[in-house]
Coordinates of C-alpha atoms in Angstrom, one line a residue:
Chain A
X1 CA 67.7 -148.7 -38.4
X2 CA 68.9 -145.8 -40.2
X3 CA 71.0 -143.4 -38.8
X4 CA 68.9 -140.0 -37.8
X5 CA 68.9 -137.4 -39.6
X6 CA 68.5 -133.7 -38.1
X7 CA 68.0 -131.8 -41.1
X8 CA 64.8 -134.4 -42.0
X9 CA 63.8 -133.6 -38.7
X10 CA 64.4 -129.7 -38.8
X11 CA 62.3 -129.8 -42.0
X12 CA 59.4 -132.1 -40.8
X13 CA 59.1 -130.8 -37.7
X14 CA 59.8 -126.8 -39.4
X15 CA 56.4 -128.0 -41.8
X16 CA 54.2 -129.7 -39.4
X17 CA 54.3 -126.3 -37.2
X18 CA 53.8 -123.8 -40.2
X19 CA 57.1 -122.7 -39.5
X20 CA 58.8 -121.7 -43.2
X21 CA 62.3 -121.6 -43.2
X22 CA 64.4 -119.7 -45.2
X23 CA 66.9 -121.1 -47.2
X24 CA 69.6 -118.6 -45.8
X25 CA 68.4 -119.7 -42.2
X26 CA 68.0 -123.8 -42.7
X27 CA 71.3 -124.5 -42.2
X28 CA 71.8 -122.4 -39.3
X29 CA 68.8 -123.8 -37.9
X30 CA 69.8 -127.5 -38.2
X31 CA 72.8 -126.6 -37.2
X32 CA 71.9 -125.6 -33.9
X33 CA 69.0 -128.1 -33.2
X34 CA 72.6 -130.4 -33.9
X35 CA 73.4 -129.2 -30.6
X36 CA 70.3 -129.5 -28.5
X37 CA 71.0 -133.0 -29.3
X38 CA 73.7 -133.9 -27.2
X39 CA 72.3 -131.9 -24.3
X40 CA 68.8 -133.7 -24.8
X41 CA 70.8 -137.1 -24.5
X42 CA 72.0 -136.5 -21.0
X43 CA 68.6 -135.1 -19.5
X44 CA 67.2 -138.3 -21.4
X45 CA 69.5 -140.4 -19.8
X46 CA 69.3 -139.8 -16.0
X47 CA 66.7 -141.9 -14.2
X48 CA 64.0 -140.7 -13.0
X49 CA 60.9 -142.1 -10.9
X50 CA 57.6 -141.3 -12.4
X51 CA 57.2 -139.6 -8.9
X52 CA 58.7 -137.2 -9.8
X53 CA 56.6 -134.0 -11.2
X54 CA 57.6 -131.5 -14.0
X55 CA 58.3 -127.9 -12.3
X56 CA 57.2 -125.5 -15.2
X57 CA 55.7 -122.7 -13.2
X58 CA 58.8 -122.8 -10.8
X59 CA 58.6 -122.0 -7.3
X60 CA 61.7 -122.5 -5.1
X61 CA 60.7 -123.5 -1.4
X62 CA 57.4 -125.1 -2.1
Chain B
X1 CA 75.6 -76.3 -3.7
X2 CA 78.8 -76.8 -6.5
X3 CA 78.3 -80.7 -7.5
X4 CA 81.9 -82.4 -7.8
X5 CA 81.4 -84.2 -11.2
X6 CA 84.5 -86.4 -10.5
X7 CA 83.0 -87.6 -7.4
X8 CA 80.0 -88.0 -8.8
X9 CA 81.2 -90.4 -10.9
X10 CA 82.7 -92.7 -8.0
X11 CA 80.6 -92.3 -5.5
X12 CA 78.0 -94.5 -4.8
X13 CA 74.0 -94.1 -4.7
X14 CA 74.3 -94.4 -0.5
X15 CA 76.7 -91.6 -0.5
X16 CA 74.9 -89.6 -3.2
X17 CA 71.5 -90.0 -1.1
X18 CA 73.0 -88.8 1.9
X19 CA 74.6 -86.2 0.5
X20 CA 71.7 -85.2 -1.1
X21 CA 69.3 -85.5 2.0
X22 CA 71.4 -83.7 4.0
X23 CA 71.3 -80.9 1.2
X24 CA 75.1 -80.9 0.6
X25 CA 74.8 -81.5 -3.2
X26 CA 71.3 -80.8 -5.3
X27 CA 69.4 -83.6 -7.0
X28 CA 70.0 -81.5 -10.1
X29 CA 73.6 -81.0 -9.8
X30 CA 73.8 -85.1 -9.4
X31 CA 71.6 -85.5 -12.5
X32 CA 73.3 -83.0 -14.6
X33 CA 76.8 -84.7 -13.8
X34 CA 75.5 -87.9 -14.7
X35 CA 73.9 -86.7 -17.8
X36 CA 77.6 -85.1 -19.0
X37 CA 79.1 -87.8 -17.8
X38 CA 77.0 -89.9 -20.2
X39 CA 77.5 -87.4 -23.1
X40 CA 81.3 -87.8 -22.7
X41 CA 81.6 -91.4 -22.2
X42 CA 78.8 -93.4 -23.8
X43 CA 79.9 -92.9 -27.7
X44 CA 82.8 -95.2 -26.9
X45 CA 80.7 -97.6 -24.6
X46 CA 77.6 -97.8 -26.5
X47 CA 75.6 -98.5 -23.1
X48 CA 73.0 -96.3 -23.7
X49 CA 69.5 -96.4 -25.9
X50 CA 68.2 -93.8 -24.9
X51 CA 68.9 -90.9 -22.4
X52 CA 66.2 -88.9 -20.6
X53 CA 67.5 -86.0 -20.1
X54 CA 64.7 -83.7 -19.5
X55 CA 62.5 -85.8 -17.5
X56 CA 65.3 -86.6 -15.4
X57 CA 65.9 -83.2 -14.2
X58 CA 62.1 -82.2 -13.5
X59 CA 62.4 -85.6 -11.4
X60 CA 65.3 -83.7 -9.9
X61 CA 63.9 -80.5 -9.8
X62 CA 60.8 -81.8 -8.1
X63 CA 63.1 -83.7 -5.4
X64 CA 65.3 -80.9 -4.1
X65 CA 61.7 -78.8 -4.1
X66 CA 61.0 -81.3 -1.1
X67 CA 64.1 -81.4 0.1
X68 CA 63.9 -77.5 0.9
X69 CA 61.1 -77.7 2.1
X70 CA 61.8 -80.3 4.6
X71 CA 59.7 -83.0 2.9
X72 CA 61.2 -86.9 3.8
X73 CA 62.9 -88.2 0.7
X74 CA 63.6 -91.8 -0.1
X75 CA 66.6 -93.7 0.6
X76 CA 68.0 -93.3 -2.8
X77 CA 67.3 -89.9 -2.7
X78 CA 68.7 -88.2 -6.5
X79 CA 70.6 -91.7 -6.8
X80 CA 70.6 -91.6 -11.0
X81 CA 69.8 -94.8 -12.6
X82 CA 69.4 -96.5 -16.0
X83 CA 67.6 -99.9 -16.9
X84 CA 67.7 -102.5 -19.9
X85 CA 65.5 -101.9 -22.0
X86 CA 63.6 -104.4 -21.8
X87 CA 61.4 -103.0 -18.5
X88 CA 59.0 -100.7 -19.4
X89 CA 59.4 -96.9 -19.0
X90 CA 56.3 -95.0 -19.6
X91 CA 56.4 -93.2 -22.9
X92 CA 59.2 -95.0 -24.6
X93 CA 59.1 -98.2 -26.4
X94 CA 60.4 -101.2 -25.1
X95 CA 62.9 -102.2 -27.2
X96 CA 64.0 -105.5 -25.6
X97 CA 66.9 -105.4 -28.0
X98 CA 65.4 -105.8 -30.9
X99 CA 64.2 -104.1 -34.1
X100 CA 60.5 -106.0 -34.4
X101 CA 59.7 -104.3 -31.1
X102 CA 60.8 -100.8 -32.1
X103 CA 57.1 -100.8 -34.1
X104 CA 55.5 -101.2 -31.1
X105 CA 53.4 -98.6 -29.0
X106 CA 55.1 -96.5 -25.9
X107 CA 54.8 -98.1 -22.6
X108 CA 52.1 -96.9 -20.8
X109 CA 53.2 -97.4 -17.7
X110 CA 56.9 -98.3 -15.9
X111 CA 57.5 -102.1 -15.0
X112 CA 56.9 -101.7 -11.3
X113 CA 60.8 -102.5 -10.1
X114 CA 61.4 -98.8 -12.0
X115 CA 57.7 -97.1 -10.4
X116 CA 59.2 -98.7 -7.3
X117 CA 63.1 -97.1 -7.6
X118 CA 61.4 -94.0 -8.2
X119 CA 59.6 -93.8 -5.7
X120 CA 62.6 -94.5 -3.2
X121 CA 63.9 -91.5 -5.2
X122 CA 65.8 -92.7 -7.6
X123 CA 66.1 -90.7 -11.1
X124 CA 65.5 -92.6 -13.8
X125 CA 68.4 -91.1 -16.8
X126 CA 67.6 -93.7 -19.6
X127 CA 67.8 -97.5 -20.9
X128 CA 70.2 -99.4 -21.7
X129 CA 71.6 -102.3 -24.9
X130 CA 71.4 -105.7 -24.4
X131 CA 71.5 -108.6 -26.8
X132 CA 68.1 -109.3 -28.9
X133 CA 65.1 -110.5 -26.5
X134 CA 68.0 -111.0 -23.7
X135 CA 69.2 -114.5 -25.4
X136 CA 73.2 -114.0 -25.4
X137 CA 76.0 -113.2 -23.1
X138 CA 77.8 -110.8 -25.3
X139 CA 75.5 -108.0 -26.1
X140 CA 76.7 -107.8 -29.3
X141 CA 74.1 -106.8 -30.7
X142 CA 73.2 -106.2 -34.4
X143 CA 70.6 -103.4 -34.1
X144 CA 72.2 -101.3 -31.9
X145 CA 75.8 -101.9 -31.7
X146 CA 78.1 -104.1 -29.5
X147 CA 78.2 -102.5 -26.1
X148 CA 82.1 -101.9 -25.0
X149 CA 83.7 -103.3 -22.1
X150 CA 85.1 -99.6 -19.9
X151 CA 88.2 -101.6 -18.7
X152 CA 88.8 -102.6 -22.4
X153 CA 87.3 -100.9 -25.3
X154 CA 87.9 -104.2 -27.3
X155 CA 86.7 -106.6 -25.3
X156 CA 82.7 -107.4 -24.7
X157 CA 80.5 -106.2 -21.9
X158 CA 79.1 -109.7 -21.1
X159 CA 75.7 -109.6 -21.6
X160 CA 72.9 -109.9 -21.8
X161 CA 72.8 -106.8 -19.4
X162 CA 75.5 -105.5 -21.1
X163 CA 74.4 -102.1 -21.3
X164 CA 73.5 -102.2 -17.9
X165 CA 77.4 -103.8 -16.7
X166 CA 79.1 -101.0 -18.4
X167 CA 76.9 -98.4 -17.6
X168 CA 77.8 -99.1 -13.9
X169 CA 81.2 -99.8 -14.3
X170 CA 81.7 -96.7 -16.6
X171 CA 81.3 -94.4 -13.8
X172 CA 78.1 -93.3 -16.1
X173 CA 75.7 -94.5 -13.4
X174 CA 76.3 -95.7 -9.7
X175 CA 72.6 -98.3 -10.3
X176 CA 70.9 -100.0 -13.1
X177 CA 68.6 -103.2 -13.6
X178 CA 68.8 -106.1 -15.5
X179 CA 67.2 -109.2 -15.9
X180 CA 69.0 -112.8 -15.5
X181 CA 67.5 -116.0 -16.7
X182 CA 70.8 -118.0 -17.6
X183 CA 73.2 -115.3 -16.0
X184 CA 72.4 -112.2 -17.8
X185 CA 73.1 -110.0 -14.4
X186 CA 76.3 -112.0 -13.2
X187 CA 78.2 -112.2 -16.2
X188 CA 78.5 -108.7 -17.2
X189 CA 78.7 -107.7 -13.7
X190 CA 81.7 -110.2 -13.3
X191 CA 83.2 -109.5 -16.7
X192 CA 82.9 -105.3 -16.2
X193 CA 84.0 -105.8 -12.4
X194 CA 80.8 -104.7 -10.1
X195 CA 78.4 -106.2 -8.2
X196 CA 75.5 -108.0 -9.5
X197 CA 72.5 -109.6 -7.7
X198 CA 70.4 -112.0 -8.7
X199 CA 67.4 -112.6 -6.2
X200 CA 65.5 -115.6 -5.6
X201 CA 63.0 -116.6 -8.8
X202 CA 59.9 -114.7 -7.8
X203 CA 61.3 -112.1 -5.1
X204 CA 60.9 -109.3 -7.6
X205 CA 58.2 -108.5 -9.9
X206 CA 59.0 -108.7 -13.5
X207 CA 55.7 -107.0 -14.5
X208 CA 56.2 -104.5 -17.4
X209 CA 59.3 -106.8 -18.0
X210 CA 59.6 -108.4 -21.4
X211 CA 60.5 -112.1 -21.0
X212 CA 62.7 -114.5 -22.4
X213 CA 61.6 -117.9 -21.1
X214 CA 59.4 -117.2 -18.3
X215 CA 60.4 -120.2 -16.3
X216 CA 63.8 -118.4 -15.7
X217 CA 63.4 -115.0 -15.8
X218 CA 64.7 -113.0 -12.9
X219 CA 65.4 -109.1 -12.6
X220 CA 68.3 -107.4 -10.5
X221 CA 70.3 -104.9 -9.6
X222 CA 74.1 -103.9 -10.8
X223 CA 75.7 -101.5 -8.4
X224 CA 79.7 -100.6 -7.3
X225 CA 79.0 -101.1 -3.7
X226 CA 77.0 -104.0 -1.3
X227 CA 75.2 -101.2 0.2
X228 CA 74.0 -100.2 -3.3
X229 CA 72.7 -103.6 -4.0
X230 CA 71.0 -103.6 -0.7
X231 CA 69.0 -100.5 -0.8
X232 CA 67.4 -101.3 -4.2
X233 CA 66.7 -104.9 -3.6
X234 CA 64.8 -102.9 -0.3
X235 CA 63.3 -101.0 -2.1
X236 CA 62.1 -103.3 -5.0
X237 CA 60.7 -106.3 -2.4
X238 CA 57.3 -106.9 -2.2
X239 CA 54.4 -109.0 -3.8
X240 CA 52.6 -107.4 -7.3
X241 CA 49.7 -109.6 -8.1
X242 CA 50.8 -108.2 -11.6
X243 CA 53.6 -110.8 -11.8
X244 CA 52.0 -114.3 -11.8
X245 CA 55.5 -115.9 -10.1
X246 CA 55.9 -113.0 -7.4
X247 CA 56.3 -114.3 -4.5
X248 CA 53.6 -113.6 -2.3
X249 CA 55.9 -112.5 1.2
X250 CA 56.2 -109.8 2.9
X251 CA 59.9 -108.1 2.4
X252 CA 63.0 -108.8 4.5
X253 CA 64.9 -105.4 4.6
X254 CA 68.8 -106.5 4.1
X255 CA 69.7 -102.9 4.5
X256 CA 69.9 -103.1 8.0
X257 CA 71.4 -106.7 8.2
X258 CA 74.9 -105.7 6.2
X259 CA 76.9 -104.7 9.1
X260 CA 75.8 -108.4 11.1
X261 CA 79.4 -109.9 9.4
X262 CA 79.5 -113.6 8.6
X263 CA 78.7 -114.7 12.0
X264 CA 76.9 -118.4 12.3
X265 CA 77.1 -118.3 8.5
X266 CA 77.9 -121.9 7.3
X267 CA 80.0 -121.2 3.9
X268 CA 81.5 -123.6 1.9
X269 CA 83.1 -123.6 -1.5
X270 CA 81.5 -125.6 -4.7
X271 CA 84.0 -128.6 -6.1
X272 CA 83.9 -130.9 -9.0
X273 CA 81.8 -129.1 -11.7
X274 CA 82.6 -125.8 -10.1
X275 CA 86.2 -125.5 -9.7
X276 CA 86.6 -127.3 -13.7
X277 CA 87.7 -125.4 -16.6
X278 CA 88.4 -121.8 -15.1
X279 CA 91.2 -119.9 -15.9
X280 CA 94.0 -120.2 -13.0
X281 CA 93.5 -116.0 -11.8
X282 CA 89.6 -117.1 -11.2
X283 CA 90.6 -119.9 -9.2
X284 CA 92.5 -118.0 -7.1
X285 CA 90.0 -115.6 -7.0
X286 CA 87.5 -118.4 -5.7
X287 CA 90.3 -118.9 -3.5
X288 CA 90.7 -115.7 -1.9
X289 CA 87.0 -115.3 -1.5
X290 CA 87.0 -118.8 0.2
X291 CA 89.8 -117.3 2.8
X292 CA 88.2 -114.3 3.5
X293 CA 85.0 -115.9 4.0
X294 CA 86.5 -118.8 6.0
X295 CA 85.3 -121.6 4.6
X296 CA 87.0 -124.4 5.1
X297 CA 84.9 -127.3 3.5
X298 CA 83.7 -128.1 -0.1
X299 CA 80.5 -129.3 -1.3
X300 CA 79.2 -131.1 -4.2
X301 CA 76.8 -130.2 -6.3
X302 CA 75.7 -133.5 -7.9
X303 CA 74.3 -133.7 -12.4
X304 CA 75.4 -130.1 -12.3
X305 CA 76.2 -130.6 -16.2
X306 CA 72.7 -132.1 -16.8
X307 CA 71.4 -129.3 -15.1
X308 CA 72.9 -127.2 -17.6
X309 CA 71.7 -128.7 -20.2
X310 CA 68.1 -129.3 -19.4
X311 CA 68.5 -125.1 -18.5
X312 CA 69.5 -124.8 -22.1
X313 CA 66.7 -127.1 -23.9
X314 CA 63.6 -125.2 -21.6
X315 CA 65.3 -121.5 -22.5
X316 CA 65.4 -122.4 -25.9
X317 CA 61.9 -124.0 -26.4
X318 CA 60.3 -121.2 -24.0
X319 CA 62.2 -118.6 -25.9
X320 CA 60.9 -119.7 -29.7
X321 CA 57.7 -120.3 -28.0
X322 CA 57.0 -116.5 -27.1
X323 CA 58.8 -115.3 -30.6
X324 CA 56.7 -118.0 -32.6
X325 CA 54.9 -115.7 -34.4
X326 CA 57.7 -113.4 -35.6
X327 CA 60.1 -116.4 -36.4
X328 CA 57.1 -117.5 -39.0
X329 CA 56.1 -114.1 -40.4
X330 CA 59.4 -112.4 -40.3
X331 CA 62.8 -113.7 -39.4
X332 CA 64.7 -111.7 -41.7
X333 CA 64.0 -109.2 -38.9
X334 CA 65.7 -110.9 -36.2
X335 CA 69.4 -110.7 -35.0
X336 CA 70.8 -113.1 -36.8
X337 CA 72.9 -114.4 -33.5
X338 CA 69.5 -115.1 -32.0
X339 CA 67.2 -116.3 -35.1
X340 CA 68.2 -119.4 -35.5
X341 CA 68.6 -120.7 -32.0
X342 CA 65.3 -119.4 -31.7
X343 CA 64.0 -121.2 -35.3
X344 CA 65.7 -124.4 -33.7
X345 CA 64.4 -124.3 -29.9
X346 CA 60.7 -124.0 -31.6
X347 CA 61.6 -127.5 -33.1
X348 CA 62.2 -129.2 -29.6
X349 CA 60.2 -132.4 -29.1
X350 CA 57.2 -131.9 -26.0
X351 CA 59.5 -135.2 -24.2
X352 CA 62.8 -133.5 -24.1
X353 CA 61.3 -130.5 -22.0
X354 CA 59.3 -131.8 -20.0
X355 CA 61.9 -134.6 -18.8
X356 CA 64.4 -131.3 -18.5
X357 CA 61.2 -130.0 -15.9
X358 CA 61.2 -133.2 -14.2
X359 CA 64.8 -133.2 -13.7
X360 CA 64.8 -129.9 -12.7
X361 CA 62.6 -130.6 -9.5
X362 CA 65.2 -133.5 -8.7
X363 CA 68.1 -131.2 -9.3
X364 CA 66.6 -128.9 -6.6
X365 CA 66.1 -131.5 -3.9
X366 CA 69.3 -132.2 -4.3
X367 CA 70.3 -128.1 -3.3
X368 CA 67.4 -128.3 -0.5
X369 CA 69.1 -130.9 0.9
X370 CA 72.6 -129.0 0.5
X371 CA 71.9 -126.1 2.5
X372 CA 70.3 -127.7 5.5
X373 CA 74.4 -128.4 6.0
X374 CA 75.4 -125.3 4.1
X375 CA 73.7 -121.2 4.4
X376 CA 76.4 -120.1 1.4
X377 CA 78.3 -121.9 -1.3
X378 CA 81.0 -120.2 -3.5
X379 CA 81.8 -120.7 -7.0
X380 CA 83.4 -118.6 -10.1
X381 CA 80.9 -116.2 -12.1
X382 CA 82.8 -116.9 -15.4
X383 CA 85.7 -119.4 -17.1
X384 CA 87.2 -116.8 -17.9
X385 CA 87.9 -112.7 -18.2
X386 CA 86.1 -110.8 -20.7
X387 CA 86.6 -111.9 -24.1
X388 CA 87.2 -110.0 -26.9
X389 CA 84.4 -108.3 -29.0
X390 CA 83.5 -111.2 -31.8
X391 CA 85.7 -114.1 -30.6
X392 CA 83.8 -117.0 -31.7
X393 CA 86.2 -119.4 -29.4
X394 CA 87.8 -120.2 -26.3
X395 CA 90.0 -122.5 -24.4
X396 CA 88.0 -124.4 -21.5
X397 CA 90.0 -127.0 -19.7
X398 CA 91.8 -127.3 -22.7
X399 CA 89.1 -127.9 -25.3
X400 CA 88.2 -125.5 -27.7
X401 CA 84.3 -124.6 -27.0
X402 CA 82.0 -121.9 -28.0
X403 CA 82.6 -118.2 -26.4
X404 CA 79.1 -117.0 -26.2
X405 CA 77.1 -120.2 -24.3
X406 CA 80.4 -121.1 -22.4
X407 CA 80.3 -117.8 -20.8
X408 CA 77.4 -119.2 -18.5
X409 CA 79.2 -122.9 -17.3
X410 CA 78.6 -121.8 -14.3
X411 CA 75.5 -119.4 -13.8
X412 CA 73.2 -121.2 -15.6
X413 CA 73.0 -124.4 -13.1
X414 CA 72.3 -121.6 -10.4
X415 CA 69.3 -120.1 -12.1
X416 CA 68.2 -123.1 -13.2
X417 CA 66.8 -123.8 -9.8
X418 CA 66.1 -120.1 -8.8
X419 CA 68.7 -119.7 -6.3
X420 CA 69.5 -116.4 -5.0
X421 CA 73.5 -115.3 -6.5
X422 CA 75.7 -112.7 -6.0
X423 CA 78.4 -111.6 -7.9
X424 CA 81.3 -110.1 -6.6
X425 CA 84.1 -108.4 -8.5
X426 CA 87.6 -109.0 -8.4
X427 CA 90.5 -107.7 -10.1
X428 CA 94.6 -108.2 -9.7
X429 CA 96.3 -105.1 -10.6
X430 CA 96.4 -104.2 -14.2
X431 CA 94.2 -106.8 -15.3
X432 CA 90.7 -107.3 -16.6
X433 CA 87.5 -108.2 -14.0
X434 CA 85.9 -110.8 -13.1
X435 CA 83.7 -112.4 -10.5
X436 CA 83.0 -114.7 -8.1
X437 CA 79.4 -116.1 -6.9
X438 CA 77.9 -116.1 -3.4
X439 CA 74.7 -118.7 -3.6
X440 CA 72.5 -119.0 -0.5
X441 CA 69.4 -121.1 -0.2
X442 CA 66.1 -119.3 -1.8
X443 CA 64.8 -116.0 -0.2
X444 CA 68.3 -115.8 2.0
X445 CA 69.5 -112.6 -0.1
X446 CA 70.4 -111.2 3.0
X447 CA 73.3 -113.9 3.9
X448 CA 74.3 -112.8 0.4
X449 CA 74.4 -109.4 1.1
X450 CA 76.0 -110.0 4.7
X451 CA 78.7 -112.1 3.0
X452 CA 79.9 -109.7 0.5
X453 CA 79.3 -106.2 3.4
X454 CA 82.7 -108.7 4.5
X455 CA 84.3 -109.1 1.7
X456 CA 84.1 -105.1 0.6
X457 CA 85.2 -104.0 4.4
X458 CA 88.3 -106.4 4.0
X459 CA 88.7 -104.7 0.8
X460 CA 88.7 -107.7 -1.4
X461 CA 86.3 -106.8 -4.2
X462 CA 87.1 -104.0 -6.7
X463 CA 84.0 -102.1 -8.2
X464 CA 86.1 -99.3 -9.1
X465 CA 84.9 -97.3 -11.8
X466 CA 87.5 -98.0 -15.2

């Protein structure tokens, strides 16, 4: 398997959602999706039932 | 009545309220020393977007009308007040920081926290900087200038209620709002040294508020005194079928509650995550709060680091989500501290957030389950003091990080799950502010408020204006 590559992604990802991006702005951009990576890895990582619900609309004492 | 403009400039909104209820000072005297006292000061602070001069003293010339004429005033009676602008105020633009929104039309109406302030009589005197769409914790801000910290003209504000921190702590108003959805109310409150409260997610209304990622998104007072924080948390409570999250209770005046002490309060102070990577003076600050407080025991606050990070994945892909049209028709029009975190967090895979969501609902069984032991938990605001204006580093348990997300290691786990915070300032002589949290169980602001009454009649906390 080849190792991933963010700034594939970041343009992919950038084309499939009509989103142009500015050469000035790329490397910012794939710079910081490089750090959502890390942070995606440990929410990833913890297991977690399929009991257990998503919480967008937040509500703190259900 | 002759107003005392340095008094006016210490005192806080209780002691202006009486004072003006009992017809000792005008409303207009109040106004017109806060409005000087914004002319001299904010060029050098930069807290200020706009000032309202002359609607401010009609509100003020309206309100001593029924105070001579025996008519019952609110309990903030001629309190001045100033709000991020990012809450609507009806006739100006809501800025929300940035310079896209500066084409759009004047508010028609005010978010209902400010119709509600003004109607408990406070004045509203203008609004306030803050970093673009509220996604930062510097308010450096490229539109309209860096906000300054008063206790150190080099130094940031915090943010993203910067404006709103230094505003307070300038002495140029005793009240403002701001809105916290990673810790955009405690940081610059710790980081300026005053008093910040974030309420429970849903307790206020953010209607005619503009939102960074709705999930998050509280509002809040900043004040120099518990009794401050208190009366305009009163007076804000209360459902608005406006706000789709408000939370459909009836209020719980804390007003009344602040002089109950810390009686059958069960306080502990947060370990492990908590008490890692802060400076040693905000230790001791935790510390010293602990003492005061007596609490003897620690808990622990289990995947506080994922929390963090699944906070940071849902801001960011919430964020882009509500800017997506700008971000693909004109970027170039962004602050370029927020584009392209923004650009990014639209590129977020559907899986990551959704597991973050998920994991967010564990994360807060795990805090239900704390405070059936616990009513209060303390833990630092910040790492660190403020930094200075543009450091792109710091020093976290030695490791070099990031100054601008690292201000949050600690606020943005609390949010994350909608807890109630309050951020009390400290400050050792000659040195800069900062803050330490109070976090209670959801809709127990008043333990919150209780707990820190304490802390300011031992005369721990120092809201001093700089």
């Amino acid at each position: 398997m080849q190792p991933w590559d963010p700034a594939t992604y970041v343009d992919q990802m950038a084309q499939l959602l009509q989103l142009p991006l500015h050469p000035d702005h790329r490397a910012g951009v794939i710079e910081n999706f490089a750090r959502f990576l890390p942070l995606a890895q440990q929410v990833l990582e913890f297991p977690l039932p399929p009991t257990v619900e998503p919480d967008p609309t937040f509500n703190p004492q259900p | 009545m002759t107003p005392d403009p340095p008094l006016l400039g210490s005192a806080d909104g209780f002691a202006i309220a009486r004072a003006v209820r009992q017809g000792s000072v005008s409303a207009q005297a109040v106004v017109a020393a806060c409005l000087e006292r914004i002319r001299q000061r904010d060029p050098q602070l930069n807290a200020f977007t706009a000032v309202l001069e002359a609607s401010a003293l009609q509100a003020a010339e309206r309100l001593d009308r029924q105070v001579a004429k025996g008519i019952p005033v609110g309990p903030l009676a001629g309190v001045p007040f100033a709000v991020k602008n990012l809450f609507d105020v009806a006739g100006l633009t809501t800025l929300a920081g940035s310079a896209i929104n500066r084409e759009n039309s004047p508010a028609t109406q005010d978010a209902t926290v400010v119709a509600r302030l003004k109607q408990a009589g406070a004045i509203l005197v203008g609004t306030l900087n803050m970093d673009e769409y509220a996604y930062g914790f510097v308010t450096e801000n490229s539109h309209y200038g860096p906000t300054r910290n008063p206790h150190d003209l080099s130094r940031s504000a915090g943010g993203s209620s910067g404006g709103s921190a230094a505003a307070v702590a300038g002495g140029l108003v005793p009240l403002s709002l701001g809105s916290d959805t990673n810790g955009s109310i405690r940081v610059p409150a710790a980081l300026c040294g005053i008093y910040g409260l974030k309420p429970t997610y849903g307790r206020l209304s953010r209607a005619g508020v503009a939102l960074l990622a709705p999930s998050f998104d509280h509002v809040g007072p900043l004040a120099r005194s518990v009794a401050d924080l208190a009366l305009s948390f009163d007076a804000m409570q209360g459902p608005d079928p406006q706000d789709p999250v408000c939370a459909r209770r009836p209020a719980n005046p804390t007003f009344g509650q602040l002089g109950q002490g810390i009686q059958g309060l069960r306080i502990a102070v947060a370990d492990d995550y908590f008490l890692r990577g802060a400076e040693p003076h905000i230790l001791a600050g935790v510390e010293k709060v602990a003492q005061a407080l007596g609490a003897q025991q620690t808990v622990r606050i289990p995947e506080t680091e994922r929390a963090r990070a699944a906070a940071f994945l849902i801001t960011a892909a919430e964020g882009a989500n509500l800017h997506l049209h700008h971000l693909r028709t004109r970027p170039h029009d962004f602050d370029p501290a927020t584009r392209d975190r923004f650009l990014a967090g639209a590129l977020l895979p559907a899986s990551w957030i959704l597991q973050a969501q998920r994991f967010r609902r564990w994360y807060r069984q795990q805090l239900q389950a704390l405070f059936q032991e616990i009513d209060l938990f303390i833990a630092p605001t910040t790492p660190c003091s403020a930094p200075l204006l543009g450091q792109e580093k710091m020093v976290i348990a030695g490791v070099e990080v990031l100054t601008r997300p690292n201000l949050g290691l600690y606020t943005q786990p609390l949010s994350f799950v909608g807890l109630p915070v309050l951020s009390v300032p400290l400050r050792e002589s000659g040195s800069l502010p900062f803050g330490v949290q109070l976090v209670a169980a959801p809709y127990q602001e008043a333990n919150l408020l209780r707990a820190a009454a304490h802390l300011e009649a031992l005369g721990i906390p120092d809201a001093w204006p700089a």
